[in-house]
Amino acid sequence: MAGLYIHIPFCASRCIYCGFYSTTRLDLRQQYVDALIRELVEVGQSKMSKDDTISTVYLGGGTPSQLTIPQLHQLFDAIYIYNKVEPDAEVTIEMNPDDVSVPYADTLRQLGINRVSMGAQTFDDERLRWLNRRHTVAQVGQAVTILRAAGIRNISIDLMYGFPNETIDDFVHDIDEVIKLDVEHISAYCLMIEEGTELYRRYGDKRVREYDDSKEETERKMYELLIDKLTAAGYEHYEISNFARPGFRSRHNSSYWTGVPYIGLGAAAHSFDGHLRSWNVSDIQQYIAAVNRDERLNEEEELSATDFYNERVMLGLRTCEGVDLSALSDDERNYCIQEAQPFLSDDILLLTDNRLVLTRKGLFVSDYVMSSLMQA
């Protein structure tokens, strides 16, 4: 079983923090959908056997909800024609709250899309404007109501924290508001200043400043509150940044963390066949032109044994299941346990059922733990 990821890079406007490949060239949407379908046919013929099935489909971006309803129909018709999609597949689309309308939500249901991921980010209109988000706080709740009425029973909301000048009380308000929505899944990320983004440029120009020397401690308290309040509300903390109601973990993203093969279509999309990683060119016009020439502008990398080990450690420790030591070779397992000893002694890691798992204390130093267990 494999996952199918389709990158839809279109955005009506760019958020200041986003480091994903995107474009505001909405005039290219139809050309892009046509190219996606050509790539879909080519990949299906060259990389999948007749017995391969698709267990998850994920439209990410960008803003996939910038596709028109006819374009969505065209794309999903091709997905189902050229792939063997399992009847109970998880099919996700990322949407902006202000793109959710009754006709659009009804279209999702008709196309078999059963999961919607929306970026609320914050429940403060002033911060939304600062992020250059198009939606308002009120539109988040309205979008959830419309999706529920259309029969969407799996909704995920993205939150951010760590804004300049954000207080603990500010973030508690955001957590309380997202809990009120009673959605099935919540992802929460600390605001990062990534090179190449508008936020990075503002930070470099001194238009955005860090809080002060207590920034790290403030963000730690926010994360602790996030865990406490969401778990108390019945959400399972199953990955460092992800929380789900029982039975509603993101199946698609979980496949990334467990090494399940996946196919990526579109500009900047990545694929993994179990041994080889490949990624398409991060330029929409180059991508369209190449596909129309029956070519693929992509790069690839074959993973070494060390790469596989490091990925198992890094991805495994992100999840509540941890690193499965039985999946490692004898040498890898011995190395991993040896390097883990200081963390086991300090109650940062726990060894249970032949798995290494981060403790609550370990969550706050996870990057350091992962890098310490990796091989050079």
GROMACS .gro file of C-alpha atoms in nm:
model
  376
    1MET     CA    1   0.000   0.000   0.000
    2ALA     CA    2   0.126   0.347  -0.089
    3GLY     CA    3   0.032   0.707  -0.032
    4LEU     CA    4  -0.030   0.957  -0.309
    5TYR     CA    5   0.074   1.316  -0.246
    6ILE     CA    6  -0.023   1.589  -0.494
    7HIS     CA    7   0.130   1.932  -0.454
    8ILE     CA    8  -0.100   2.222  -0.541
    9PRO     CA    9   0.127   2.527  -0.519
   10PHE     CA   10  -0.128   2.804  -0.577
   11CYS     CA   11  -0.193   3.074  -0.320
   12ALA     CA   12  -0.401   3.388  -0.354
   13SER     CA   13  -0.142   3.557  -0.131
   14ARG     CA   14   0.168   3.440   0.053
   15CYS     CA   15   0.185   3.407   0.430
   16ILE     CA   16   0.498   3.565   0.572
   17TYR     CA   17   0.624   3.247   0.743
   18CYS     CA   18   0.571   2.985   0.471
   19GLY     CA   19   0.877   2.807   0.333
   20PHE     CA   20   0.688   2.563   0.106
   21TYR     CA   21   0.705   2.609  -0.269
   22SER     CA   22   0.410   2.817  -0.387
   23THR     CA   23   0.306   3.069  -0.651
   24THR     CA   24   0.038   3.334  -0.689
   25ARG     CA   25   0.014   3.266  -1.066
   26LEU     CA   26  -0.348   3.152  -1.055
   27ASP     CA   27  -0.365   3.186  -1.434
   28LEU     CA   28  -0.156   2.867  -1.455
   29ARG     CA   29  -0.403   2.647  -1.268
   30GLN     CA   30  -0.557   2.473  -1.568
   31GLN     CA   31  -0.221   2.410  -1.735
   32TYR     CA   32  -0.095   2.271  -1.407
   33VAL     CA   33  -0.390   2.035  -1.355
   34ASP     CA   34  -0.345   1.906  -1.711
   35ALA     CA   35   0.025   1.846  -1.639
   36LEU     CA   36  -0.053   1.671  -1.309
   37ILE     CA   37  -0.276   1.426  -1.490
   38ARG     CA   38  -0.011   1.356  -1.752
   39GLU     CA   39   0.241   1.288  -1.475
   40LEU     CA   40  -0.014   1.074  -1.293
   41VAL     CA   41  -0.056   0.853  -1.601
   42GLU     CA   42   0.320   0.829  -1.658
   43VAL     CA   43   0.401   0.748  -1.296
   44GLY     CA   44   0.121   0.495  -1.276
   45GLN     CA   45   0.254   0.312  -1.578
   46SER     CA   46   0.618   0.320  -1.477
   47LYS     CA   47   0.623   0.287  -1.098
   48MET     CA   48   0.320   0.087  -0.990
   49SER     CA   49   0.232  -0.273  -1.056
   50LYS     CA   50  -0.124  -0.382  -1.123
   51ASP     CA   51  -0.146  -0.506  -0.763
   52ASP     CA   52  -0.035  -0.180  -0.599
   53THR     CA   53  -0.305   0.009  -0.413
   54ILE     CA   54  -0.333   0.363  -0.282
   55SER     CA   55  -0.432   0.381   0.085
   56THR     CA   56  -0.405   0.758   0.134
   57VAL     CA   57  -0.438   1.058  -0.094
   58TYR     CA   58  -0.323   1.401   0.019
   59LEU     CA   59  -0.359   1.734  -0.164
   60GLY     CA   60  -0.114   1.975  -0.004
   61GLY     CA   61   0.020   2.313  -0.092
   62GLY     CA   62   0.015   2.596  -0.134
   63THR     CA   63  -0.357   2.615  -0.109
   64PRO     CA   64  -0.533   2.325  -0.285
   65SER     CA   65  -0.869   2.494  -0.227
   66GLN     CA   66  -0.760   2.751  -0.486
   67LEU     CA   67  -0.845   2.492  -0.752
   68THR     CA   68  -1.187   2.547  -0.906
   69ILE     CA   69  -1.464   2.289  -0.864
   70PRO     CA   70  -1.431   2.172  -1.228
   71GLN     CA   71  -1.054   2.136  -1.182
   72LEU     CA   72  -1.107   1.927  -0.869
   73HIS     CA   73  -1.346   1.702  -1.061
   74GLN     CA   74  -1.095   1.666  -1.346
   75LEU     CA   75  -0.813   1.578  -1.109
   76PHE     CA   76  -1.005   1.327  -0.900
   77ASP     CA   77  -1.156   1.160  -1.203
   78ALA     CA   78  -0.800   1.089  -1.315
   79ILE     CA   79  -0.689   0.976  -0.967
   80TYR     CA   80  -0.959   0.710  -0.958
   81ILE     CA   81  -0.917   0.606  -1.322
   82TYR     CA   82  -0.541   0.558  -1.311
   83ASN     CA   83  -0.497   0.428  -0.955
   84LYS     CA   84  -0.645   0.149  -0.750
   85VAL     CA   85  -0.765   0.355  -0.453
   86GLU     CA   86  -0.878   0.150  -0.155
   87PRO     CA   87  -1.247   0.186  -0.063
   88ASP     CA   88  -1.159   0.310   0.287
   89ALA     CA   89  -0.871   0.533   0.178
   90GLU     CA   90  -0.805   0.848   0.375
   91VAL     CA   91  -0.840   1.135   0.126
   92THR     CA   92  -0.726   1.475   0.255
   93ILE     CA   93  -0.733   1.826   0.114
   94GLU     CA   94  -0.573   2.131   0.272
   95MET     CA   95  -0.802   2.434   0.269
   96ASN     CA   96  -0.807   2.792   0.382
   97PRO     CA   97  -1.114   2.867   0.598
   98ASP     CA   98  -1.225   3.149   0.366
   99ASP     CA   99  -1.233   2.910   0.070
  100VAL     CA  100  -1.493   2.687   0.235
  101SER     CA  101  -1.835   2.738   0.079
  102VAL     CA  102  -2.144   2.516   0.065
  103PRO     CA  103  -2.088   2.422  -0.304
  104TYR     CA  104  -1.719   2.353  -0.244
  105ALA     CA  105  -1.788   2.139   0.065
  106ASP     CA  106  -2.055   1.942  -0.121
  107THR     CA  107  -1.802   1.882  -0.401
  108LEU     CA  108  -1.554   1.737  -0.152
  109ARG     CA  109  -1.810   1.482  -0.037
  110GLN     CA  110  -1.901   1.392  -0.396
  111LEU     CA  111  -1.535   1.332  -0.481
  112GLY     CA  112  -1.472   1.104  -0.184
  113ILE     CA  113  -1.260   1.357   0.006
  114ASN     CA  114  -1.319   1.259   0.368
  115ARG     CA  115  -1.062   1.466   0.557
  116VAL     CA  116  -0.999   1.842   0.556
  117SER     CA  117  -0.693   2.013   0.703
  118MET     CA  118  -0.736   2.385   0.770
  119GLY     CA  119  -0.482   2.640   0.884
  120ALA     CA  120  -0.643   2.849   1.156
  121GLN     CA  121  -0.298   2.938   1.300
  122THR     CA  122  -0.439   3.171   1.565
  123PHE     CA  123  -0.773   3.296   1.697
  124ASP     CA  124  -0.660   3.657   1.700
  125ASP     CA  125  -0.751   3.871   1.399
  126GLU     CA  126  -0.461   4.109   1.451
  127ARG     CA  127  -0.209   3.822   1.440
  128LEU     CA  128  -0.383   3.676   1.135
  129ARG     CA  129  -0.333   4.008   0.954
  130TRP     CA  130   0.030   4.016   1.065
  131LEU     CA  131   0.080   3.667   0.918
  132ASN     CA  132  -0.087   3.787   0.595
  133ARG     CA  133  -0.356   3.524   0.634
  134ARG     CA  134  -0.667   3.588   0.424
  135HIS     CA  135  -0.924   3.456   0.670
  136THR     CA  136  -1.069   3.594   0.991
  137VAL     CA  137  -1.129   3.420   1.322
  138ALA     CA  138  -1.503   3.405   1.257
  139GLN     CA  139  -1.448   3.225   0.925
  140VAL     CA  140  -1.280   2.929   1.098
  141GLY     CA  141  -1.593   2.838   1.292
  142GLN     CA  142  -1.811   2.904   0.989
  143ALA     CA  143  -1.596   2.672   0.778
  144VAL     CA  144  -1.621   2.390   1.034
  145THR     CA  145  -2.001   2.428   1.041
  146ILE     CA  146  -2.026   2.412   0.660
  147LEU     CA  147  -1.798   2.107   0.639
  148ARG     CA  148  -1.996   1.924   0.907
  149ALA     CA  149  -2.320   1.995   0.723
  150ALA     CA  150  -2.163   1.848   0.408
  151GLY     CA  151  -2.078   1.526   0.592
  152ILE     CA  152  -1.705   1.579   0.656
  153ARG     CA  153  -1.638   1.392   0.980
  154ASN     CA  154  -1.259   1.427   0.992
  155ILE     CA  155  -1.129   1.783   1.029
  156SER     CA  156  -0.781   1.890   1.130
  157ILE     CA  157  -0.686   2.239   1.247
  158ASP     CA  158  -0.336   2.390   1.243
  159LEU     CA  159  -0.226   2.620   1.526
  160MET     CA  160   0.088   2.829   1.570
  161TYR     CA  161   0.252   2.966   1.879
  162GLY     CA  162   0.563   3.166   1.959
  163PHE     CA  163   0.454   3.491   1.793
  164PRO     CA  164   0.647   3.806   1.883
  165ASN     CA  165   0.496   3.955   2.199
  166GLU     CA  166   0.255   3.662   2.242
  167THR     CA  167   0.179   3.590   2.607
  168ILE     CA  168   0.094   3.260   2.773
  169ASP     CA  169  -0.263   3.383   2.817
  170ASP     CA  170  -0.284   3.463   2.446
  171PHE     CA  171  -0.196   3.106   2.357
  172VAL     CA  172  -0.427   2.959   2.620
  173HIS     CA  173  -0.707   3.151   2.448
  174ASP     CA  174  -0.611   2.993   2.112
  175ILE     CA  175  -0.606   2.643   2.264
  176ASP     CA  176  -0.944   2.697   2.429
  177GLU     CA  177  -1.094   2.819   2.100
  178VAL     CA  178  -0.970   2.524   1.899
  179ILE     CA  179  -1.102   2.281   2.162
  180LYS     CA  180  -1.445   2.444   2.131
  181LEU     CA  181  -1.452   2.351   1.762
  182ASP     CA  182  -1.448   1.983   1.862
  183VAL     CA  183  -1.246   1.876   1.558
  184GLU     CA  184  -1.083   1.534   1.525
  185HIS     CA  185  -0.723   1.643   1.482
  186ILE     CA  186  -0.501   1.934   1.584
  187SER     CA  187  -0.147   2.015   1.469
  188ALA     CA  188   0.050   2.283   1.652
  189TYR     CA  189   0.381   2.432   1.547
  190CYS     CA  190   0.612   2.691   1.693
  191LEU     CA  191   0.657   2.985   1.455
  192MET     CA  192   0.992   2.942   1.281
  193ILE     CA  193   1.187   3.206   1.094
  194GLU     CA  194   1.288   3.019   0.777
  195GLU     CA  195   1.540   3.157   0.532
  196GLY     CA  196   1.380   3.279   0.211
  197THR     CA  197   1.049   3.379   0.370
  198GLU     CA  198   0.907   3.727   0.412
  199LEU     CA  199   0.933   3.677   0.790
  200TYR     CA  200   1.306   3.607   0.753
  201ARG     CA  201   1.350   3.927   0.553
  202ARG     CA  202   1.160   4.127   0.812
  203TYR     CA  203   1.368   3.975   1.088
  204GLY     CA  204   1.684   4.059   0.899
  205ASP     CA  205   1.561   4.415   0.854
  206LYS     CA  206   1.495   4.437   1.230
  207ARG     CA  207   1.123   4.489   1.163
  208VAL     CA  208   1.055   4.171   1.361
  209ARG     CA  209   1.240   4.111   1.685
  210GLU     CA  210   1.262   3.811   1.916
  211TYR     CA  211   1.087   3.858   2.249
  212ASP     CA  212   1.393   3.864   2.474
  213ASP     CA  213   1.619   3.610   2.643
  214SER     CA  214   1.316   3.431   2.792
  215LYS     CA  215   1.174   3.335   2.448
  216GLU     CA  216   1.276   2.969   2.473
  217GLU     CA  217   1.128   2.930   2.820
  218THR     CA  218   0.804   3.098   2.712
  219GLU     CA  219   0.769   2.862   2.416
  220ARG     CA  220   0.840   2.565   2.642
  221LYS     CA  221   0.557   2.669   2.875
  222MET     CA  222   0.327   2.711   2.576
  223TYR     CA  223   0.408   2.362   2.455
  224GLU     CA  224   0.351   2.215   2.801
  225LEU     CA  225   0.013   2.387   2.823
  226LEU     CA  226  -0.074   2.263   2.476
  227ILE     CA  227  -0.004   1.903   2.576
  228ASP     CA  228  -0.186   1.930   2.908
  229LYS     CA  229  -0.498   2.099   2.776
  230LEU     CA  230  -0.538   1.888   2.461
  231THR     CA  231  -0.481   1.555   2.638
  232ALA     CA  232  -0.727   1.662   2.909
  233ALA     CA  233  -0.975   1.732   2.630
  234GLY     CA  234  -0.941   1.376   2.500
  235TYR     CA  235  -0.678   1.416   2.231
  236GLU     CA  236  -0.396   1.163   2.196
  237HIS     CA  237  -0.050   1.317   2.164
  238TYR     CA  238   0.076   1.074   1.901
  239GLU     CA  239   0.353   1.280   1.739
  240ILE     CA  240   0.557   1.575   1.860
  241SER     CA  241   0.333   1.832   1.690
  242ASN     CA  242   0.015   1.629   1.636
  243PHE     CA  243  -0.288   1.542   1.848
  244ALA     CA  244  -0.587   1.327   1.749
  245ARG     CA  245  -0.910   1.190   1.882
  246PRO     CA  246  -0.891   0.809   1.911
  247GLY     CA  247  -0.903   0.660   1.562
  248PHE     CA  248  -0.828   0.990   1.387
  249ARG     CA  249  -0.451   0.998   1.353
  250SER     CA  250  -0.339   1.128   1.015
  251ARG     CA  251  -0.285   0.804   0.824
  252HIS     CA  252  -0.103   0.981   0.542
  253ASN     CA  253   0.148   1.163   0.762
  254SER     CA  254   0.191   0.855   0.979
  255SER     CA  255   0.304   0.667   0.669
  256TYR     CA  256   0.589   0.917   0.630
  257TRP     CA  257   0.701   0.853   0.987
  258THR     CA  258   0.694   0.474   0.943
  259GLY     CA  259   0.868   0.450   0.605
  260VAL     CA  260   0.569   0.353   0.389
  261PRO     CA  261   0.637   0.425   0.016
  262TYR     CA  262   0.458   0.720  -0.138
  263ILE     CA  263   0.428   0.887  -0.475
  264GLY     CA  264   0.456   1.264  -0.512
  265LEU     CA  265   0.310   1.449  -0.809
  266GLY     CA  266   0.356   1.812  -0.904
  267ALA     CA  267   0.617   2.083  -0.877
  268ALA     CA  268   0.846   2.032  -0.573
  269ALA     CA  269   0.672   1.703  -0.479
  270HIS     CA  270   0.880   1.424  -0.324
  271SER     CA  271   0.848   1.047  -0.374
  272PHE     CA  272   0.989   0.745  -0.189
  273ASP     CA  273   0.979   0.388  -0.317
  274GLY     CA  274   1.138   0.223  -0.014
  275HIS     CA  275   1.495   0.271  -0.135
  276LEU     CA  276   1.508   0.581  -0.352
  277ARG     CA  277   1.395   0.936  -0.281
  278SER     CA  278   1.318   1.169  -0.570
  279TRP     CA  279   1.181   1.519  -0.599
  280ASN     CA  280   1.045   1.728  -0.883
  281VAL     CA  281   1.175   2.070  -0.986
  282SER     CA  282   1.048   2.354  -0.764
  283ASP     CA  283   0.934   2.571  -1.054
  284ILE     CA  284   0.582   2.548  -1.189
  285GLN     CA  285   0.660   2.665  -1.541
  286GLN     CA  286   0.959   2.434  -1.575
  287TYR     CA  287   0.748   2.150  -1.438
  288ILE     CA  288   0.462   2.208  -1.684
  289ALA     CA  289   0.698   2.240  -1.980
  290ALA     CA  290   0.887   1.922  -1.889
  291VAL     CA  291   0.572   1.713  -1.844
  292ASN     CA  292   0.438   1.838  -2.177
  293ARG     CA  293   0.762   1.718  -2.339
  294ASP     CA  294   0.713   1.378  -2.171
  295GLU     CA  295   1.016   1.448  -1.953
  296ARG     CA  296   1.065   1.468  -1.579
  297LEU     CA  297   1.281   1.736  -1.421
  298ASN     CA  298   1.367   1.568  -1.096
  299GLU     CA  299   1.655   1.467  -0.878
  300GLU     CA  300   1.698   1.147  -0.684
  301GLU     CA  301   1.900   0.997  -0.403
  302GLU     CA  302   1.947   0.634  -0.307
  303LEU     CA  303   1.948   0.592   0.068
  304SER     CA  304   2.244   0.419   0.229
  305ALA     CA  305   2.221   0.187   0.528
  306THR     CA  306   2.327   0.479   0.746
  307ASP     CA  307   2.058   0.699   0.596
  308PHE     CA  308   1.794   0.437   0.672
  309TYR     CA  309   1.913   0.404   1.030
  310ASN     CA  310   1.918   0.780   1.085
  311GLU     CA  311   1.570   0.819   0.942
  312ARG     CA  312   1.434   0.541   1.162
  313VAL     CA  313   1.576   0.718   1.466
  314MET     CA  314   1.464   1.068   1.368
  315LEU     CA  315   1.114   0.973   1.252
  316GLY     CA  316   1.056   0.708   1.517
  317LEU     CA  317   1.137   0.939   1.805
  318ARG     CA  318   0.886   1.192   1.674
  319THR     CA  319   0.604   0.947   1.748
  320CYS     CA  320   0.460   0.800   2.065
  321GLU     CA  321   0.564   0.453   1.942
  322GLY     CA  322   0.932   0.552   1.935
  323VAL     CA  323   1.213   0.361   1.765
  324ASP     CA  324   1.148  -0.008   1.706
  325LEU     CA  325   1.481  -0.165   1.801
  326SER     CA  326   1.377  -0.500   1.651
  327ALA     CA  327   1.376  -0.335   1.307
  328LEU     CA  328   1.746  -0.248   1.338
  329SER     CA  329   2.044  -0.468   1.259
  330ASP     CA  330   2.245  -0.604   1.552
  331ASP     CA  331   2.517  -0.342   1.503
  332GLU     CA  332   2.264  -0.060   1.472
  333ARG     CA  333   2.072  -0.175   1.778
  334ASN     CA  334   2.388  -0.200   1.988
  335TYR     CA  335   2.500   0.145   1.874
  336CYS     CA  336   2.159   0.299   1.941
  337ILE     CA  337   2.127   0.152   2.291
  338GLN     CA  338   2.482   0.255   2.378
  339GLU     CA  339   2.427   0.616   2.269
  340ALA     CA  340   2.091   0.620   2.446
  341GLN     CA  341   2.231   0.529   2.788
  342PRO     CA  342   2.283   0.886   2.919
  343PHE     CA  343   1.930   0.977   2.812
  344LEU     CA  344   1.786   0.666   2.974
  345SER     CA  345   1.964   0.753   3.298
  346ASP     CA  346   1.832   1.110   3.288
  347ASP     CA  347   1.470   1.006   3.223
  348ILE     CA  348   1.481   1.162   2.875
  349LEU     CA  349   1.432   0.829   2.699
  350LEU     CA  350   1.237   0.522   2.807
  351LEU     CA  351   1.314   0.168   2.690
  352THR     CA  352   0.996  -0.039   2.685
  353ASP     CA  353   0.883  -0.338   2.476
  354ASN     CA  354   1.204  -0.316   2.273
  355ARG     CA  355   1.130   0.044   2.178
  356LEU     CA  356   1.303   0.371   2.263
  357VAL     CA  357   1.050   0.643   2.338
  358LEU     CA  358   1.091   1.005   2.438
  359THR     CA  359   0.958   1.084   2.784
  360ARG     CA  360   0.766   1.405   2.856
  361LYS     CA  361   1.097   1.555   2.967
  362GLY     CA  362   1.261   1.434   2.647
  363LEU     CA  363   1.012   1.608   2.420
  364PHE     CA  364   1.174   1.940   2.500
  365VAL     CA  365   1.521   1.828   2.388
  366SER     CA  366   1.409   1.598   2.108
  367ASP     CA  367   1.632   1.748   1.838
  368TYR     CA  368   1.940   1.699   2.054
  369VAL     CA  369   1.844   1.341   2.140
  370MET     CA  370   1.782   1.251   1.776
  371SER     CA  371   2.112   1.395   1.658
  372SER     CA  372   2.297   1.218   1.941
  373LEU     CA  373   2.161   0.875   1.838
  374MET     CA  374   2.235   0.921   1.468
  375GLN     CA  375   2.537   0.783   1.291
  376ALA     CA  376   2.780   1.003   1.099
   0.00000   0.00000   0.00000
